[in-house]
């Protein structure tokens, strides 16, 4: 069965983005960027892949689930299909419609969507964000890949938002980079 994987960057104080959706405060290093471009090329947006010369097949994910807050920055710059190399689902009750046939709007139950996707054949499903969506999908998250950056955001969008629901994961692997960041893989217990 396919897994739902929350692949996310987070600050020391648990934020995935600033109050306005900012994420440019994370200190990225060349070794880290090169590693991610090689190991998870499908997580690089299509327009950046082209600019960076990334022409690699999907290695881990073939489907992406994101909330409106994650989708909106692409719309703001005129991109309606930010991950054209993946099946894209946007979970939102505030977007009336999506004009791009490569992106499916889901205005209903995200848990039902993920359960249906897990039953299909294919690669794993990337939960791209945001915190509210991650909170609602916590019971369905099988694995987390957490990029932990050595920065305090102070406020913003938390990695998980929603009800109090302690859920145990166990660290499976960890890798460090020159900028002081770590990537930790966690499996659901």
mmCIF file of C-alpha atoms in Angstrom:
data_model
loop_
_atom_site.group_PDB
_atom_site.id
_atom_site.type_symbol
_atom_site.label_atom_id
_atom_site.label_comp_id
_atom_site.label_asym_id
_atom_site.label_seq_id
_atom_site.Cartn_x
_atom_site.Cartn_y
_atom_site.Cartn_z
ATOM 1 C CA UNK A 1 0.000 0.000 0.000
ATOM 2 C CA UNK A 2 1.135 3.538 -0.723
ATOM 3 C CA UNK A 3 2.162 5.730 2.188
ATOM 4 C CA UNK A 4 1.259 9.304 3.030
ATOM 5 C CA UNK A 5 4.541 11.098 3.744
ATOM 6 C CA UNK A 6 4.674 14.550 5.328
ATOM 7 C CA UNK A 7 7.826 16.006 3.776
ATOM 8 C CA UNK A 8 8.275 19.402 5.410
ATOM 9 C CA UNK A 9 10.737 22.067 6.551
ATOM 10 C CA UNK A 10 10.437 23.282 10.130
ATOM 11 C CA UNK A 11 12.078 25.871 12.354
ATOM 12 C CA UNK A 12 13.415 25.141 15.846
ATOM 13 C CA UNK A 13 10.161 26.472 17.283
ATOM 14 C CA UNK A 14 7.955 24.294 15.071
ATOM 15 C CA UNK A 15 6.882 26.611 12.246
ATOM 16 C CA UNK A 16 6.796 25.602 8.584
ATOM 17 C CA UNK A 17 6.366 29.172 7.367
ATOM 18 C CA UNK A 18 6.072 32.710 8.639
ATOM 19 C CA UNK A 19 2.758 34.457 9.328
ATOM 20 C CA UNK A 20 2.475 35.487 5.661
ATOM 21 C CA UNK A 21 3.588 32.108 4.299
ATOM 22 C CA UNK A 22 7.252 33.137 4.137
ATOM 23 C CA UNK A 23 9.796 30.332 3.941
ATOM 24 C CA UNK A 24 12.828 32.183 2.588
ATOM 25 C CA UNK A 25 14.296 32.549 6.093
ATOM 26 C CA UNK A 26 15.547 28.954 6.101
ATOM 27 C CA UNK A 27 19.338 28.873 5.623
ATOM 28 C CA UNK A 28 19.898 26.610 2.618
ATOM 29 C CA UNK A 29 23.360 25.308 1.791
ATOM 30 C CA UNK A 30 24.656 24.051 -1.543
ATOM 31 C CA UNK A 31 25.264 20.529 -0.210
ATOM 32 C CA UNK A 32 21.710 20.349 1.125
ATOM 33 C CA UNK A 33 20.112 21.651 -2.077
ATOM 34 C CA UNK A 34 22.163 19.280 -4.234
ATOM 35 C CA UNK A 35 21.267 16.328 -2.045
ATOM 36 C CA UNK A 36 17.522 17.076 -2.161
ATOM 37 C CA UNK A 37 17.572 17.724 -5.895
ATOM 38 C CA UNK A 38 19.120 14.280 -6.341
ATOM 39 C CA UNK A 39 17.161 12.306 -3.726
ATOM 40 C CA UNK A 40 13.749 13.987 -4.033
ATOM 41 C CA UNK A 41 13.714 15.711 -7.460
ATOM 42 C CA UNK A 42 9.923 15.562 -7.669
ATOM 43 C CA UNK A 43 9.633 17.924 -4.677
ATOM 44 C CA UNK A 44 11.123 20.751 -6.719
ATOM 45 C CA UNK A 45 8.388 22.804 -8.463
ATOM 46 C CA UNK A 46 8.234 22.345 -12.238
ATOM 47 C CA UNK A 47 9.275 25.904 -13.108
ATOM 48 C CA UNK A 48 12.324 25.676 -10.809
ATOM 49 C CA UNK A 49 13.257 22.216 -12.125
ATOM 50 C CA UNK A 50 13.514 23.665 -15.609
ATOM 51 C CA UNK A 51 15.594 26.651 -14.415
ATOM 52 C CA UNK A 52 17.905 24.363 -12.411
ATOM 53 C CA UNK A 53 18.356 21.819 -15.161
ATOM 54 C CA UNK A 54 16.694 19.035 -13.138
ATOM 55 C CA UNK A 55 15.471 16.415 -15.564
ATOM 56 C CA UNK A 56 15.172 13.405 -13.278
ATOM 57 C CA UNK A 57 12.270 11.012 -12.965
ATOM 58 C CA UNK A 58 10.163 10.934 -9.815
ATOM 59 C CA UNK A 59 11.932 8.765 -7.257
ATOM 60 C CA UNK A 60 9.599 8.635 -4.246
ATOM 61 C CA UNK A 61 6.299 10.409 -4.968
ATOM 62 C CA UNK A 62 3.869 10.498 -7.874
ATOM 63 C CA UNK A 63 1.033 12.301 -6.068
ATOM 64 C CA UNK A 64 0.870 15.496 -4.017
ATOM 65 C CA UNK A 65 -1.748 16.741 -1.558
ATOM 66 C CA UNK A 66 -1.587 20.384 -0.462
ATOM 67 C CA UNK A 67 -3.762 23.008 1.137
ATOM 68 C CA UNK A 68 -4.690 26.372 -0.289
ATOM 69 C CA UNK A 69 -1.941 28.191 1.608
ATOM 70 C CA UNK A 70 0.655 25.996 -0.075
ATOM 71 C CA UNK A 71 -0.959 26.378 -3.497
ATOM 72 C CA UNK A 72 -1.523 30.155 -3.298
ATOM 73 C CA UNK A 73 2.119 31.298 -3.805
ATOM 74 C CA UNK A 74 2.157 29.550 -7.182
ATOM 75 C CA UNK A 75 -1.123 31.213 -8.163
ATOM 76 C CA UNK A 76 0.285 34.570 -7.060
ATOM 77 C CA UNK A 77 2.991 34.298 -9.735
ATOM 78 C CA UNK A 78 0.655 32.944 -12.411
ATOM 79 C CA UNK A 79 1.457 29.250 -12.064
ATOM 80 C CA UNK A 80 -1.641 27.067 -11.896
ATOM 81 C CA UNK A 81 0.146 23.695 -11.936
ATOM 82 C CA UNK A 82 3.262 24.028 -9.765
ATOM 83 C CA UNK A 83 4.067 20.311 -9.742
ATOM 84 C CA UNK A 84 2.993 19.274 -13.238
ATOM 85 C CA UNK A 85 5.148 16.141 -12.965
ATOM 86 C CA UNK A 86 2.885 14.866 -10.113
ATOM 87 C CA UNK A 87 -0.837 14.250 -9.672
ATOM 88 C CA UNK A 88 -1.868 17.341 -7.717
ATOM 89 C CA UNK A 89 -4.736 17.699 -5.248
ATOM 90 C CA UNK A 90 -5.554 20.991 -3.526
ATOM 91 C CA UNK A 91 -7.715 20.655 -0.419
ATOM 92 C CA UNK A 92 -9.692 23.864 0.069
ATOM 93 C CA UNK A 93 -13.173 25.050 0.881
ATOM 94 C CA UNK A 94 -12.374 28.640 -0.122
ATOM 95 C CA UNK A 95 -11.290 28.174 -3.759
ATOM 96 C CA UNK A 96 -14.389 28.079 -5.981
ATOM 97 C CA UNK A 97 -12.646 26.274 -8.848
ATOM 98 C CA UNK A 98 -9.241 25.527 -10.333
ATOM 99 C CA UNK A 99 -8.800 26.345 -14.002
ATOM 100 C CA UNK A 100 -5.948 23.896 -14.608
ATOM 101 C CA UNK A 101 -6.897 20.321 -15.607
ATOM 102 C CA UNK A 102 -3.666 19.065 -13.992
ATOM 103 C CA UNK A 103 -4.821 20.102 -10.516
ATOM 104 C CA UNK A 104 -7.850 18.626 -8.789
ATOM 105 C CA UNK A 105 -9.764 20.658 -6.206
ATOM 106 C CA UNK A 106 -10.977 18.704 -3.174
ATOM 107 C CA UNK A 107 -13.512 20.646 -1.142
ATOM 108 C CA UNK A 108 -14.617 17.686 0.953
ATOM 109 C CA UNK A 109 -12.987 15.256 3.332
ATOM 110 C CA UNK A 110 -9.173 15.088 2.962
ATOM 111 C CA UNK A 111 -9.031 11.856 4.996
ATOM 112 C CA UNK A 112 -11.330 10.128 2.509
ATOM 113 C CA UNK A 113 -9.207 11.418 -0.375
ATOM 114 C CA UNK A 114 -5.993 10.082 1.157
ATOM 115 C CA UNK A 115 -7.553 6.720 1.962
ATOM 116 C CA UNK A 116 -8.672 6.362 -1.669
ATOM 117 C CA UNK A 117 -5.236 7.376 -2.949
ATOM 118 C CA UNK A 118 -3.511 4.869 -0.649
ATOM 119 C CA UNK A 119 -5.573 2.059 -2.194
ATOM 120 C CA UNK A 120 -4.343 2.889 -5.705
ATOM 121 C CA UNK A 121 -1.186 1.515 -7.265
ATOM 122 C CA UNK A 122 1.723 3.896 -7.496
ATOM 123 C CA UNK A 123 4.447 5.640 -5.590
ATOM 124 C CA UNK A 124 3.988 7.306 -2.209
ATOM 125 C CA UNK A 125 1.836 10.391 -1.641
ATOM 126 C CA UNK A 126 3.530 13.636 -0.612
ATOM 127 C CA UNK A 127 1.709 15.734 1.948
ATOM 128 C CA UNK A 128 3.177 19.094 0.996
ATOM 129 C CA UNK A 129 1.369 21.254 3.522
ATOM 130 C CA UNK A 130 0.209 23.140 5.350
ATOM 131 C CA UNK A 131 -0.169 22.781 9.068
ATOM 132 C CA UNK A 132 -3.956 22.778 9.172
ATOM 133 C CA UNK A 133 -4.132 20.069 6.513
ATOM 134 C CA UNK A 134 -1.381 18.073 8.265
ATOM 135 C CA UNK A 135 -3.334 18.289 11.504
ATOM 136 C CA UNK A 136 -6.481 16.933 9.875
ATOM 137 C CA UNK A 137 -4.518 14.153 8.124
ATOM 138 C CA UNK A 138 -2.407 13.144 11.135
ATOM 139 C CA UNK A 139 -4.199 9.775 11.508
ATOM 140 C CA UNK A 140 -3.223 8.950 7.918
ATOM 141 C CA UNK A 141 0.441 10.066 8.011
ATOM 142 C CA UNK A 142 2.660 6.981 7.757
ATOM 143 C CA UNK A 143 6.036 8.700 7.634
ATOM 144 C CA UNK A 144 7.516 12.143 8.118
ATOM 145 C CA UNK A 145 10.634 13.547 6.480
ATOM 146 C CA UNK A 146 11.430 16.618 8.539
ATOM 147 C CA UNK A 147 13.998 19.178 7.426
ATOM 148 C CA UNK A 148 14.897 20.888 10.732
ATOM 149 C CA UNK A 149 16.600 24.243 10.291
ATOM 150 C CA UNK A 150 18.623 26.048 12.993
ATOM 151 C CA UNK A 151 16.416 29.139 13.028
ATOM 152 C CA UNK A 152 13.679 30.436 15.309
ATOM 153 C CA UNK A 153 10.733 31.899 13.390
ATOM 154 C CA UNK A 154 8.931 33.402 16.398
ATOM 155 C CA UNK A 155 5.467 32.952 14.897
ATOM 156 C CA UNK A 156 3.831 31.661 11.778
ATOM 157 C CA UNK A 157 2.216 28.516 10.467
ATOM 158 C CA UNK A 158 2.782 25.546 12.788
ATOM 159 C CA UNK A 159 3.766 22.146 11.395
ATOM 160 C CA UNK A 160 0.498 20.772 12.792
ATOM 161 C CA UNK A 161 -2.628 22.683 13.685
ATOM 162 C CA UNK A 162 -5.798 21.237 15.122
ATOM 163 C CA UNK A 163 -6.926 19.179 18.040
ATOM 164 C CA UNK A 164 -4.692 17.816 20.773
ATOM 165 C CA UNK A 165 -3.775 14.363 19.477
ATOM 166 C CA UNK A 166 -0.427 12.964 20.701
ATOM 167 C CA UNK A 167 0.830 10.570 18.025
ATOM 168 C CA UNK A 168 4.027 8.591 18.401
ATOM 169 C CA UNK A 169 6.600 8.342 15.616
ATOM 170 C CA UNK A 170 10.054 6.834 15.886
ATOM 171 C CA UNK A 171 13.197 8.246 14.241
ATOM 172 C CA UNK A 172 14.492 5.902 11.560
ATOM 173 C CA UNK A 173 17.393 7.873 10.073
ATOM 174 C CA UNK A 174 19.091 11.269 10.295
ATOM 175 C CA UNK A 175 21.404 13.278 8.046
ATOM 176 C CA UNK A 176 23.160 16.588 8.722
ATOM 177 C CA UNK A 177 24.265 19.368 6.384
ATOM 178 C CA UNK A 178 26.816 22.188 6.402
ATOM 179 C CA UNK A 179 24.214 24.840 7.312
ATOM 180 C CA UNK A 180 23.436 23.103 10.614
ATOM 181 C CA UNK A 181 20.184 21.638 9.320
ATOM 182 C CA UNK A 182 19.156 18.041 9.834
ATOM 183 C CA UNK A 183 16.806 15.790 7.960
ATOM 184 C CA UNK A 184 15.148 13.169 10.099
ATOM 185 C CA UNK A 185 12.957 10.367 8.828
ATOM 186 C CA UNK A 186 10.227 9.291 11.235
ATOM 187 C CA UNK A 187 8.021 6.205 10.975
ATOM 188 C CA UNK A 188 4.633 5.870 12.625
ATOM 189 C CA UNK A 189 4.808 3.529 15.589
#
